[in-house]
Amino acid sequence: MNERIKYASCPLCERPNIFPHKTGNCSAHALYNPVLSPTINWCKCLDCGHIFTEGYYTDEACGILFGKTHDNQRAGVGIEHNRLISSRMIEKVLPYAAEGRWLDVGFGNCSLLFTAQEYGFRPVGTDLRVDNVRIAQGFGIEAYSQDITDLALHDKCAVVSMADVLEHIPFPKPSLTAAHALLEPGGILFISMPNLENIFWDDLDKHDVNPYWGEIEHYHNFSRTRLYALLKECGFTPLRYGISERYRVCMEVIAQKT
Ligand SMILES: [Zn+2]
């Protein structure tokens, strides 16, 4: 099976100086299927420093991988515990936006939208998993199963959140550009993902227990530096850095549409 489409150039800066960086083992991943390769080859761009997989899965491979939904990504799961985590994410946004439409991209368990509604935002979500969209709609949430680059909304958003989403997207830039277009002037982007630029990450590497080199669903390992540069390239001003409580070694960044 032709399982990955190889990147001919860096998926962020589009320059061709890309070289092998590291190999990870994904055979113990919950979504792993033995018809796929048990290893992931990571590359580094010598121009912008970005680190990414050598390619992204074909539609056929995606069908095999994403036939299953992680239990913790099902809408409504862990509703009480996740409400607390979501509240702390929302409180990081409140100094910059306290009302209006909140779009969550890849809403998964839907907790961020449930909680944003409780805080007074008008929630809307998009998630590629159709069953999740149906469940969210059952809770009264406006929800779509569309890619953000195809999403058209009547009103602009005060907040767009992309929590642990960007690292799953083969080419992240068009999605950030779409988020920019969906935001009102001065609107807020909440974005989170693993950060490879800290001592904890290095320590996980040193002990060979870093889960992200074998994370079958990710195509990118961002550094804080590269994310900040990308945000600026896409028309955002980073406002504050924070640490995520949802997943290990993750950063949460608030940025403003400029
Ligand atoms: Zn690059």
Coordinates of C-alpha atoms and ligand atoms in Angstrom, one line a residue:
M1 CA 0.0 0.0 0.0
N2 CA 1.2 3.5 -0.8
E3 CA 0.7 4.8 2.7
R4 CA 2.3 8.3 2.8
I5 CA 2.6 11.1 0.3
K6 CA 6.1 12.5 0.8
Y7 CA 6.8 16.1 1.3
A8 CA 8.9 17.5 -1.6
S9 CA 9.7 20.6 0.4
C10 CA 9.1 22.0 3.9
P11 CA 5.3 22.1 4.6
L12 CA 5.7 25.5 6.3
C13 CA 8.3 27.5 4.4
E14 CA 8.1 25.5 1.2
R15 CA 11.9 25.4 0.8
P16 CA 13.5 22.1 -0.4
N17 CA 16.4 21.8 2.1
I18 CA 14.9 19.0 4.2
F19 CA 16.9 16.2 5.8
P20 CA 16.2 13.1 7.9
H21 CA 16.0 13.9 11.6
K22 CA 14.8 11.0 13.7
T23 CA 12.8 7.7 13.5
G24 CA 10.0 7.0 15.9
N25 CA 8.1 3.7 16.6
C26 CA 4.3 3.9 16.3
S27 CA 3.5 0.2 16.7
A28 CA 2.3 0.6 20.2
H29 CA -0.1 3.5 19.3
A30 CA -3.8 2.8 20.0
L31 CA -4.8 3.5 16.4
Y32 CA -1.9 1.5 14.9
N33 CA -2.8 -1.1 12.4
P34 CA -0.2 -3.7 11.3
V35 CA -0.9 -3.1 7.6
L36 CA 0.9 0.3 8.2
S37 CA 4.6 0.9 8.7
P38 CA 5.6 0.5 12.4
T39 CA 8.0 3.5 12.2
I40 CA 7.7 7.2 11.5
N41 CA 10.5 9.0 9.8
W42 CA 10.9 12.6 10.9
C43 CA 12.6 15.4 8.8
K44 CA 14.0 18.7 9.6
C45 CA 13.9 21.8 7.4
L46 CA 17.4 23.4 7.4
D47 CA 15.9 26.8 6.4
C48 CA 13.2 27.4 9.0
G49 CA 14.1 24.6 11.5
H50 CA 10.6 23.0 11.4
I51 CA 10.4 19.3 12.2
F52 CA 7.8 17.1 10.4
T53 CA 7.1 13.6 9.2
E54 CA 8.5 12.6 5.8
G55 CA 5.0 12.6 4.4
Y56 CA 1.3 12.5 5.3
Y57 CA -1.1 9.6 5.0
T58 CA -3.0 8.8 1.8
D59 CA -6.8 8.7 1.9
E60 CA -6.5 4.9 2.0
A61 CA -4.3 5.0 5.1
C62 CA -6.4 7.6 6.8
G63 CA -9.4 5.3 6.2
I64 CA -7.6 2.5 8.1
L65 CA -6.4 4.9 10.9
F66 CA -9.4 7.0 11.6
G67 CA -12.0 4.3 11.3
K68 CA -11.7 4.3 15.1
T69 CA -12.4 7.3 17.3
H70 CA -10.4 7.7 20.5
D71 CA -12.8 7.3 23.4
N72 CA -11.6 10.6 24.9
Q73 CA -12.4 12.4 21.7
R74 CA -16.1 11.4 21.6
A75 CA -18.5 14.3 22.2
G76 CA -19.8 14.4 25.8
V77 CA -17.2 12.0 27.3
G78 CA -15.7 13.0 30.7
I79 CA -18.0 16.0 30.8
E80 CA -17.4 16.9 34.5
H81 CA -13.6 16.5 34.6
N82 CA -13.2 18.2 31.1
R83 CA -15.3 21.1 32.2
L84 CA -12.6 22.0 34.7
I85 CA -9.8 21.8 32.2
S86 CA -11.8 23.8 29.6
S87 CA -12.6 26.5 32.2
R88 CA -8.8 27.1 32.7
M89 CA -8.4 27.4 28.9
I90 CA -11.2 29.9 28.6
E91 CA -9.9 32.0 31.5
K92 CA -6.7 32.6 29.5
V93 CA -8.9 34.1 26.8
L94 CA -11.1 36.2 29.0
P95 CA -8.7 39.2 29.4
Y96 CA -8.9 39.6 25.6
A97 CA -12.4 38.4 24.6
A98 CA -15.4 37.8 26.9
E99 CA -18.4 37.4 24.6
G100 CA -19.3 36.7 21.0
R101 CA -19.0 33.7 18.8
W102 CA -16.5 31.0 19.8
L103 CA -15.5 28.6 17.0
D104 CA -13.7 25.4 18.1
V105 CA -12.0 23.6 15.3
G106 CA -11.8 19.8 15.8
F107 CA -14.0 20.0 18.9
G108 CA -13.5 16.3 19.9
N109 CA -15.2 15.7 23.3
C110 CA -16.9 19.1 22.8
S111 CA -16.1 20.2 26.4
L112 CA -14.5 23.5 25.3
L113 CA -17.7 24.5 23.5
F114 CA -20.0 23.4 26.4
T115 CA -17.9 25.4 28.8
A116 CA -17.5 28.5 26.5
Q117 CA -21.3 28.6 26.3
E118 CA -21.5 28.6 30.1
Y119 CA -19.1 31.5 30.1
G120 CA -21.4 33.5 27.8
F121 CA -19.9 32.8 24.4
R122 CA -22.0 31.6 21.4
P123 CA -20.5 28.2 20.6
V124 CA -20.0 26.8 17.1
G125 CA -17.8 23.8 16.2
T126 CA -16.4 21.8 13.4
D127 CA -15.1 18.2 13.6
L128 CA -14.4 15.8 10.7
R129 CA -15.9 12.9 12.7
V130 CA -19.6 12.9 11.5
D131 CA -20.8 10.9 14.5
N132 CA -19.3 13.5 16.8
V133 CA -21.1 16.3 15.0
R134 CA -24.4 14.5 15.4
I135 CA -23.8 14.0 19.2
A136 CA -22.8 17.7 19.6
Q137 CA -26.0 18.8 17.7
G138 CA -27.9 16.5 20.1
F139 CA -26.6 18.8 22.9
G140 CA -27.9 21.8 21.0
I141 CA -24.5 22.9 19.7
E142 CA -24.2 24.4 16.2
A143 CA -21.8 21.9 14.6
Y144 CA -20.4 21.1 11.2
S145 CA -18.3 18.3 9.7
Q146 CA -16.3 20.6 7.5
D147 CA -12.6 21.4 7.1
I148 CA -12.0 25.0 8.4
T149 CA -10.8 26.0 4.9
D150 CA -14.3 25.2 3.6
L151 CA -16.3 26.6 6.5
A152 CA -18.4 29.7 5.8
L153 CA -20.2 31.3 8.8
H154 CA -22.7 34.2 8.8
D155 CA -21.1 36.1 11.7
K156 CA -17.4 36.6 12.3
C157 CA -16.0 35.0 15.5
A158 CA -14.6 36.7 18.6
V159 CA -12.5 33.6 19.3
V160 CA -11.3 30.7 17.2
S161 CA -9.7 27.8 19.1
M162 CA -7.5 25.1 17.5
A163 CA -6.6 22.9 20.5
D164 CA -4.2 20.2 19.5
V165 CA -5.3 20.4 15.8
L166 CA -2.5 22.1 13.8
E167 CA 0.0 19.2 14.2
H168 CA -2.6 16.9 12.5
I169 CA -2.9 18.9 9.4
P170 CA -0.5 18.1 6.5
F171 CA -0.2 21.8 5.4
P172 CA -1.1 24.0 8.4
K173 CA -0.8 27.5 6.8
P174 CA -4.2 27.5 4.9
S175 CA -6.0 26.5 8.1
L176 CA -4.5 29.4 10.0
T177 CA -5.3 31.7 7.1
A178 CA -8.9 30.4 7.3
A179 CA -9.1 31.0 11.0
H180 CA -7.8 34.6 10.4
A181 CA -10.6 35.2 7.8
L182 CA -13.3 33.8 10.2
L183 CA -12.3 36.2 13.1
E184 CA -13.6 39.7 13.6
P185 CA -11.0 42.5 13.6
G186 CA -8.9 42.1 16.8
G187 CA -10.3 38.6 17.3
I188 CA -8.5 36.0 19.4
L189 CA -6.9 32.7 18.4
F190 CA -6.4 30.1 21.0
I191 CA -3.9 27.5 19.8
S192 CA -2.2 24.5 21.5
M193 CA 0.1 21.7 20.5
P194 CA 3.2 19.9 21.8
N195 CA 6.3 22.1 22.2
L196 CA 9.7 20.6 21.6
E197 CA 11.6 23.6 22.9
N198 CA 11.8 22.9 26.6
I199 CA 13.8 20.9 29.1
F200 CA 11.0 18.5 29.8
W201 CA 10.9 17.5 26.1
D202 CA 14.7 17.0 26.2
D203 CA 14.4 14.9 29.3
L204 CA 11.8 12.6 27.7
D205 CA 14.2 12.3 24.7
K206 CA 17.1 11.5 26.9
H207 CA 15.2 8.6 28.5
D208 CA 13.8 7.5 25.1
V209 CA 10.2 7.9 26.4
N210 CA 9.0 10.8 24.3
P211 CA 5.5 9.8 23.0
Y212 CA 5.5 12.3 20.1
W213 CA 8.0 10.6 17.9
G214 CA 5.6 7.7 17.7
E215 CA 2.4 9.7 17.5
I216 CA 0.7 8.3 14.4
E217 CA -1.8 11.2 14.1
H218 CA 0.8 14.0 14.0
Y219 CA 2.7 15.3 11.1
H220 CA 4.5 18.1 12.9
N221 CA 6.5 18.8 16.1
F222 CA 6.5 22.5 16.6
S223 CA 8.8 24.6 18.7
R224 CA 7.5 27.7 20.4
T225 CA 9.8 29.8 18.1
R226 CA 8.5 28.2 14.9
L227 CA 4.9 28.5 16.0
Y228 CA 5.3 32.2 16.8
A229 CA 7.0 32.9 13.4
L230 CA 4.2 31.0 11.6
L231 CA 1.5 33.0 13.5
K232 CA 3.1 36.3 12.5
E233 CA 3.3 35.0 8.8
C234 CA -0.4 34.4 9.0
G235 CA -1.4 37.8 10.4
F236 CA -1.5 37.1 14.1
T237 CA 0.3 38.7 17.0
P238 CA 1.2 36.3 19.8
L239 CA 0.0 37.8 23.1
R240 CA 0.8 35.2 25.8
Y241 CA 2.4 31.8 26.3
G242 CA 1.0 29.1 28.6
I243 CA 1.3 25.5 29.3
S244 CA -1.5 23.0 28.5
E245 CA -3.1 20.8 31.0
R246 CA -4.8 18.6 28.4
Y247 CA -1.8 16.7 27.0
R248 CA 1.9 16.2 27.9
V249 CA 4.5 18.8 27.0
C250 CA 2.0 21.0 25.2
M251 CA 1.9 24.8 24.9
E252 CA -1.2 27.0 24.8
V253 CA -0.8 30.3 23.0
I254 CA -3.1 33.3 22.7
A255 CA -2.7 35.4 19.6
Q256 CA -4.6 38.3 18.2
K257 CA -5.7 39.0 14.6
T258 CA -3.7 42.0 13.4
Ligands
ZN1 ZN 11.0 25.2 6.4

